[in-house]
């Protein structure tokens, strides 16, 4: 993607966010601003740093997986990969750019990008198990209160189909390769694909790489368990943040409502599956307001603003800075190593 495309994505994110916030604040902006203004510095710091900590926890997954290839793979390296993924996912439609950015960093770190397949399937599995438990506990209770929960259910089904497809792909790769051949032929006849042979070769390579990585991962039960536990902590931090913000804002939520907040947060994530805009901007704010208003009342918008800034805007900025610093470091290192390789030849 060109730099101009990134720029337009930033503009799109900003415009949609402003419009979404206007709708969220138009009825009680004074009350919301007053509530946020009453937060002391310590409470505000906890909220704003929460998203950064959550992303750092994600980096630990890459440390576990990275050390399968390099024993000295550091925590810092894993955190750089996590923030790079967060940054590129946040500025590209449907989060499609995250893995491309991470693949670049992994290459510079001397690790193959196939590790991303292992991370993806472990995360999707953990998330679906986590959300399925929450669905069984809370979905049917809340679904009677709003028709919007139909969108949440549809998002859950989409994510379930994805994880089901991944596992069947790992178990029966030949079926998917034959299916790919058929799809390529159809698209070629419709003149949608200009280079069907190259496309088929790329798909087959990706399939083979994915299957190979899953087989390797299946033999390391310890790494799977560690990554699933880390992802559970990561998801809990993400889903529980609205509860923490609400309590700090003085919204009366009992401790037994923590599960309700975690469930509703996961439902927002499920609904976001249909929003192709970078960062799911606009739709995220709308779904959050709809789902949380019944339990947070007039200060839902205040919780929304702080939650969104912490889990999206701040880590987008931090991720961008970390990626640029990392890229500059790797470029400088490669340049130095290149000069050292030239010296004996002179």
Short mmCIF file of C-alpha atoms in Angstrom, two decimals:
data_model
loop_
_atom_site.label_atom_id
_atom_site.label_comp_id
_atom_site.label_asym_id
_atom_site.label_seq_id
_atom_site.Cartn_x
_atom_site.Cartn_y
_atom_site.Cartn_z
CA UNK A 1 0.00 0.00 0.00
CA UNK A 2 1.34 3.42 -0.95
CA UNK A 3 1.94 6.24 1.53
CA UNK A 4 -0.91 8.22 -0.02
CA UNK A 5 -3.27 5.32 0.75
CA UNK A 6 -2.15 5.32 4.38
CA UNK A 7 -2.72 9.06 4.52
CA UNK A 8 -6.26 8.71 3.18
CA UNK A 9 -6.91 5.94 5.70
CA UNK A 10 -5.85 8.26 8.53
CA UNK A 11 -8.16 10.96 7.18
CA UNK A 12 -11.02 8.45 6.92
CA UNK A 13 -10.43 7.24 10.49
CA UNK A 14 -10.39 10.81 11.79
CA UNK A 15 -13.56 11.88 9.95
CA UNK A 16 -15.59 8.80 10.92
CA UNK A 17 -14.39 9.00 14.54
CA UNK A 18 -15.40 12.66 14.77
CA UNK A 19 -18.84 11.91 13.32
CA UNK A 20 -19.32 8.96 15.68
CA UNK A 21 -18.28 11.03 18.69
CA UNK A 22 -20.62 13.83 17.67
CA UNK A 23 -23.57 11.44 17.70
CA UNK A 24 -22.40 10.02 21.04
CA UNK A 25 -21.97 13.43 22.68
CA UNK A 26 -24.66 15.60 21.08
CA UNK A 27 -27.20 15.03 23.86
CA UNK A 28 -25.04 15.27 27.00
CA UNK A 29 -21.55 16.44 26.06
CA UNK A 30 -21.29 18.71 29.12
CA UNK A 31 -21.98 15.83 31.49
CA UNK A 32 -19.46 13.60 29.68
CA UNK A 33 -16.72 16.26 29.61
CA UNK A 34 -17.35 17.01 33.29
CA UNK A 35 -17.10 13.33 34.24
CA UNK A 36 -13.82 12.86 32.36
CA UNK A 37 -12.45 16.12 33.78
CA UNK A 38 -13.05 14.87 37.33
CA UNK A 39 -10.65 11.95 36.85
CA UNK A 40 -7.39 12.38 38.78
CA UNK A 41 -4.06 12.01 37.03
CA UNK A 42 -3.38 8.53 38.38
CA UNK A 43 -6.73 7.12 37.22
CA UNK A 44 -6.37 8.69 33.79
CA UNK A 45 -2.85 7.28 33.45
CA UNK A 46 -4.03 3.76 34.30
CA UNK A 47 -6.75 3.96 31.65
CA UNK A 48 -4.52 5.38 28.92
CA UNK A 49 -1.63 2.98 29.60
CA UNK A 50 -3.93 -0.06 29.72
CA UNK A 51 -3.97 -0.45 25.93
CA UNK A 52 -0.18 -0.33 25.81
CA UNK A 53 0.10 -3.03 28.48
CA UNK A 54 -2.47 -5.14 26.66
CA UNK A 55 -0.38 -4.96 23.48
CA UNK A 56 2.79 -5.82 25.41
CA UNK A 57 1.05 -8.95 26.70
CA UNK A 58 0.34 -9.89 23.08
CA UNK A 59 4.08 -9.56 22.43
CA UNK A 60 4.72 -12.40 24.89
CA UNK A 61 2.99 -14.78 22.48
CA UNK A 62 5.64 -13.98 19.88
CA UNK A 63 8.36 -14.52 22.47
CA UNK A 64 7.07 -18.06 23.13
CA UNK A 65 6.77 -18.84 19.41
CA UNK A 66 9.94 -16.96 18.44
CA UNK A 67 12.10 -18.97 20.83
CA UNK A 68 11.18 -22.11 18.92
CA UNK A 69 13.35 -20.67 16.14
CA UNK A 70 15.84 -18.51 18.08
CA UNK A 71 16.60 -19.39 21.70
CA UNK A 72 17.75 -15.84 22.46
CA UNK A 73 14.63 -14.19 21.03
CA UNK A 74 13.96 -11.27 23.38
CA UNK A 75 10.80 -9.87 24.95
CA UNK A 76 11.55 -6.54 23.25
CA UNK A 77 11.57 -8.24 19.83
CA UNK A 78 8.16 -9.77 20.54
CA UNK A 79 6.71 -6.44 21.69
CA UNK A 80 7.97 -4.72 18.51
CA UNK A 81 6.17 -7.35 16.41
CA UNK A 82 2.96 -6.91 18.43
CA UNK A 83 2.91 -3.11 18.09
CA UNK A 84 3.74 -3.36 14.38
CA UNK A 85 0.75 -5.65 13.91
CA UNK A 86 -1.48 -3.30 15.90
CA UNK A 87 -0.38 -0.29 13.87
CA UNK A 88 -0.84 -1.79 10.40
CA UNK A 89 -4.08 -3.54 11.38
CA UNK A 90 -5.40 -0.23 12.69
CA UNK A 91 -4.78 1.73 9.49
CA UNK A 92 -5.84 -0.83 6.88
CA UNK A 93 -9.36 -1.99 5.93
CA UNK A 94 -10.50 -5.10 7.84
CA UNK A 95 -7.09 -5.17 9.58
CA UNK A 96 -5.56 -6.74 6.45
CA UNK A 97 -2.16 -5.05 6.76
CA UNK A 98 -1.17 -6.30 10.20
CA UNK A 99 0.49 -9.54 9.16
CA UNK A 100 2.34 -7.92 6.25
CA UNK A 101 3.98 -5.46 8.65
CA UNK A 102 4.79 -8.24 11.09
CA UNK A 103 6.24 -10.41 8.32
CA UNK A 104 8.64 -7.57 7.48
CA UNK A 105 9.81 -7.29 11.10
CA UNK A 106 10.18 -11.06 11.46
CA UNK A 107 12.33 -11.14 8.33
CA UNK A 108 14.59 -8.46 9.81
CA UNK A 109 14.76 -10.45 13.05
CA UNK A 110 15.83 -13.57 11.17
CA UNK A 111 12.59 -15.53 11.65
CA UNK A 112 10.27 -16.89 8.96
CA UNK A 113 6.82 -15.37 8.62
CA UNK A 114 5.22 -18.83 8.95
CA UNK A 115 5.12 -18.16 12.69
CA UNK A 116 2.19 -15.82 12.00
CA UNK A 117 0.02 -18.81 11.02
CA UNK A 118 0.66 -20.39 14.42
CA UNK A 119 -0.17 -17.14 16.22
CA UNK A 120 -3.35 -16.65 14.20
CA UNK A 121 -4.81 -20.11 14.76
CA UNK A 122 -3.96 -20.11 18.48
CA UNK A 123 -5.49 -16.67 18.94
CA UNK A 124 -8.64 -17.51 16.96
CA UNK A 125 -9.06 -20.74 18.91
CA UNK A 126 -8.60 -19.04 22.27
CA UNK A 127 -10.93 -16.20 21.34
CA UNK A 128 -13.68 -18.52 20.10
CA UNK A 129 -13.50 -20.71 23.21
CA UNK A 130 -13.55 -17.59 25.41
CA UNK A 131 -16.44 -15.94 23.53
CA UNK A 132 -18.41 -19.18 23.29
CA UNK A 133 -18.37 -19.47 27.09
CA UNK A 134 -19.55 -15.86 27.34
CA UNK A 135 -22.26 -16.52 24.75
CA UNK A 136 -23.57 -19.45 26.76
CA UNK A 137 -23.59 -17.34 29.92
CA UNK A 138 -24.95 -13.99 28.71
CA UNK A 139 -25.95 -13.79 25.05
CA UNK A 140 -29.49 -15.10 25.30
CA UNK A 141 -30.19 -12.85 28.28
CA UNK A 142 -29.14 -9.69 26.45
CA UNK A 143 -30.35 -10.68 22.97
CA UNK A 144 -33.97 -10.20 24.07
CA UNK A 145 -33.27 -6.53 24.82
CA UNK A 146 -32.19 -5.38 21.35
CA UNK A 147 -32.42 -6.51 17.74
CA UNK A 148 -28.81 -5.37 17.27
CA UNK A 149 -27.69 -8.62 18.89
CA UNK A 150 -28.53 -10.33 15.60
CA UNK A 151 -25.44 -8.61 14.19
CA UNK A 152 -23.42 -9.92 17.14
CA UNK A 153 -24.62 -13.46 16.46
CA UNK A 154 -23.76 -13.10 12.76
CA UNK A 155 -20.26 -11.96 13.71
CA UNK A 156 -19.88 -14.98 15.99
CA UNK A 157 -20.92 -17.30 13.14
CA UNK A 158 -18.38 -15.67 10.79
CA UNK A 159 -15.57 -16.14 13.31
CA UNK A 160 -16.66 -19.73 13.94
CA UNK A 161 -16.58 -20.45 10.19
CA UNK A 162 -13.06 -18.97 10.01
CA UNK A 163 -11.69 -21.17 12.79
CA UNK A 164 -13.53 -24.21 11.40
CA UNK A 165 -12.00 -23.51 7.99
CA UNK A 166 -8.51 -23.23 9.48
CA UNK A 167 -8.74 -26.59 11.21
CA UNK A 168 -10.20 -28.40 8.20
CA UNK A 169 -7.51 -26.77 6.07
CA UNK A 170 -4.85 -28.19 8.38
CA UNK A 171 -6.45 -31.65 8.37
CA UNK A 172 -7.39 -31.85 4.70
CA UNK A 173 -5.04 -29.54 2.74
CA UNK A 174 -5.44 -31.48 -0.54
CA UNK A 175 -9.18 -30.73 -0.60
CA UNK A 176 -8.49 -27.00 -0.29
CA UNK A 177 -5.79 -27.14 -2.95
CA UNK A 178 -8.23 -28.77 -5.39
CA UNK A 179 -10.86 -26.22 -4.38
CA UNK A 180 -8.35 -23.43 -5.05
CA UNK A 181 -7.68 -24.83 -8.50
CA UNK A 182 -11.39 -24.83 -9.29
CA UNK A 183 -11.87 -21.26 -7.99
CA UNK A 184 -8.89 -20.02 -10.01
CA UNK A 185 -10.28 -21.61 -13.18
CA UNK A 186 -13.68 -20.00 -12.63
CA UNK A 187 -12.20 -16.57 -11.90
CA UNK A 188 -9.89 -16.92 -14.89
CA UNK A 189 -12.81 -17.69 -17.21
CA UNK A 190 -14.63 -14.66 -15.84
CA UNK A 191 -11.46 -12.66 -16.61
CA UNK A 192 -11.19 -11.53 -12.98
CA UNK A 193 -7.70 -13.01 -12.60
CA UNK A 194 -5.03 -11.80 -15.01
CA UNK A 195 -2.40 -14.36 -13.97
CA UNK A 196 -4.16 -17.53 -12.73
CA UNK A 197 -1.01 -19.69 -12.68
CA UNK A 198 0.81 -17.26 -10.40
CA UNK A 199 -2.24 -16.90 -8.14
CA UNK A 200 -2.64 -20.67 -7.82
CA UNK A 201 1.06 -21.09 -7.09
CA UNK A 202 0.85 -18.45 -4.35
CA UNK A 203 -2.27 -20.02 -2.79
CA UNK A 204 -0.70 -23.49 -2.84
CA UNK A 205 2.47 -22.14 -1.24
CA UNK A 206 0.46 -20.44 1.51
CA UNK A 207 -1.54 -23.62 2.10
CA UNK A 208 1.59 -25.75 2.32
CA UNK A 209 3.25 -23.28 4.67
CA UNK A 210 0.17 -23.14 6.90
CA UNK A 211 -0.17 -26.94 7.07
CA UNK A 212 3.54 -27.38 7.81
CA UNK A 213 3.44 -24.81 10.61
CA UNK A 214 0.37 -26.40 12.22
CA UNK A 215 2.02 -29.83 12.20
CA UNK A 216 5.10 -28.38 13.89
CA UNK A 217 2.97 -26.56 16.44
CA UNK A 218 0.87 -29.66 17.23
CA UNK A 219 4.01 -31.36 18.52
CA UNK A 220 4.70 -28.63 21.08
CA UNK A 221 1.81 -28.81 23.56
CA UNK A 222 3.66 -26.64 26.08
CA UNK A 223 3.94 -23.73 23.65
CA UNK A 224 0.25 -24.06 22.73
CA UNK A 225 -0.85 -23.95 26.38
CA UNK A 226 1.45 -20.99 27.15
CA UNK A 227 0.18 -19.01 24.17
CA UNK A 228 -3.45 -19.78 24.98
CA UNK A 229 -2.97 -18.63 28.59
CA UNK A 230 -1.29 -15.41 27.42
CA UNK A 231 -4.12 -14.79 24.94
CA UNK A 232 -6.68 -15.38 27.70
CA UNK A 233 -5.00 -12.69 29.82
CA UNK A 234 -4.84 -10.42 26.77
CA UNK A 235 -8.55 -10.83 25.98
CA UNK A 236 -9.55 -10.39 29.61
CA UNK A 237 -7.60 -7.12 29.81
CA UNK A 238 -9.29 -5.87 26.64
CA UNK A 239 -12.82 -6.90 27.58
CA UNK A 240 -12.62 -5.82 31.22
CA UNK A 241 -11.34 -2.29 30.55
CA UNK A 242 -14.85 -0.69 30.23
CA UNK A 243 -15.63 -1.99 33.74
CA UNK A 244 -12.48 -0.38 35.15
CA UNK A 245 -13.21 2.91 33.38
CA UNK A 246 -16.83 2.91 34.59
CA UNK A 247 -15.78 2.36 38.19
CA UNK A 248 -13.16 5.14 37.99
CA UNK A 249 -15.80 7.49 36.55
CA UNK A 250 -18.07 6.77 39.49
CA UNK A 251 -20.62 4.67 37.60
CA UNK A 252 -22.14 2.22 40.06
CA UNK A 253 -21.35 -1.26 38.80
CA UNK A 254 -21.28 -4.18 41.20
CA UNK A 255 -18.42 -6.67 41.01
CA UNK A 256 -20.79 -9.36 39.78
CA UNK A 257 -21.43 -7.17 36.71
CA UNK A 258 -17.81 -7.61 35.61
CA UNK A 259 -18.80 -10.73 33.67
CA UNK A 260 -21.60 -8.76 31.98
CA UNK A 261 -19.14 -6.07 30.88
CA UNK A 262 -16.63 -8.65 29.62
CA UNK A 263 -19.41 -10.38 27.68
CA UNK A 264 -20.72 -7.15 26.14
CA UNK A 265 -17.18 -6.11 25.16
CA UNK A 266 -16.70 -9.43 23.38
CA UNK A 267 -20.04 -8.91 21.63
CA UNK A 268 -18.82 -5.55 20.32
CA UNK A 269 -15.76 -7.35 18.92
CA UNK A 270 -17.96 -9.94 17.22
CA UNK A 271 -20.14 -7.26 15.60
CA UNK A 272 -17.01 -5.52 14.29
CA UNK A 273 -16.39 -8.48 11.97
CA UNK A 274 -18.61 -6.74 9.39
CA UNK A 275 -16.94 -3.33 9.48
CA UNK A 276 -14.26 -3.06 6.74
CA UNK A 277 -13.25 0.51 7.66
CA UNK A 278 -9.75 0.87 9.21
CA UNK A 279 -9.98 0.34 12.96
CA UNK A 280 -13.68 -0.52 12.51
CA UNK A 281 -14.19 3.20 13.14
CA UNK A 282 -17.75 4.41 13.48
CA UNK A 283 -19.28 0.96 13.84
CA UNK A 284 -17.31 0.23 17.01
CA UNK A 285 -18.49 3.42 18.68
CA UNK A 286 -22.07 2.78 17.61
CA UNK A 287 -22.18 -0.82 18.85
CA UNK A 288 -20.48 0.10 22.11
CA UNK A 289 -23.07 2.80 22.79
CA UNK A 290 -25.98 0.52 21.94
CA UNK A 291 -24.82 -2.46 24.00
CA UNK A 292 -23.52 -0.63 27.06
CA UNK A 293 -26.13 2.12 27.49
CA UNK A 294 -28.54 -0.09 29.48
CA UNK A 295 -25.98 -0.67 32.26
CA UNK A 296 -23.90 2.54 32.10
CA UNK A 297 -26.60 5.11 31.41
CA UNK A 298 -25.80 8.70 30.48
CA UNK A 299 -22.05 8.27 31.00
CA UNK A 300 -21.71 5.51 28.40
CA UNK A 301 -20.15 8.03 26.00
CA UNK A 302 -17.51 8.97 28.59
CA UNK A 303 -16.56 5.30 28.99
CA UNK A 304 -16.57 4.89 25.20
CA UNK A 305 -14.18 7.80 24.60
CA UNK A 306 -11.64 6.66 27.18
CA UNK A 307 -11.90 3.00 26.12
CA UNK A 308 -11.45 3.83 22.44
CA UNK A 309 -8.51 6.17 23.06
CA UNK A 310 -6.78 3.55 25.20
CA UNK A 311 -7.38 0.50 23.01
CA UNK A 312 -7.06 2.11 19.59
CA UNK A 313 -5.79 5.67 19.21
CA UNK A 314 -2.89 5.55 21.68
CA UNK A 315 -1.57 2.17 20.57
CA UNK A 316 -1.94 3.27 16.95
CA UNK A 317 0.41 6.19 17.63
CA UNK A 318 2.78 4.15 19.81
CA UNK A 319 2.76 1.33 17.25
CA UNK A 320 3.61 3.73 14.44
CA UNK A 321 6.51 5.22 16.38
CA UNK A 322 7.85 1.79 17.39
CA UNK A 323 7.65 0.53 13.81
CA UNK A 324 9.50 3.58 12.43
CA UNK A 325 12.21 3.30 15.11
CA UNK A 326 12.56 -0.45 14.48
CA UNK A 327 12.72 0.04 10.70
CA UNK A 328 15.39 2.74 11.06
CA UNK A 329 17.38 0.45 13.37
CA UNK A 330 17.21 -2.55 11.02
CA UNK A 331 18.04 -0.42 7.96
CA UNK A 332 21.07 1.05 9.74
CA UNK A 333 22.18 -2.41 10.91
CA UNK A 334 21.84 -3.85 7.41
CA UNK A 335 23.80 -0.94 5.95
CA UNK A 336 26.63 -1.44 8.44
CA UNK A 337 26.71 -5.19 7.83
CA UNK A 338 26.73 -4.54 4.08
CA UNK A 339 29.77 -2.26 4.36
CA UNK A 340 31.60 -4.81 6.53
CA UNK A 341 30.98 -7.50 3.90
CA UNK A 342 32.47 -5.26 1.20
CA UNK A 343 35.73 -4.56 3.06
CA UNK A 344 37.47 -7.92 2.41
CA UNK A 345 36.69 -7.55 -1.29
CA UNK A 346 38.55 -4.26 -1.64
#
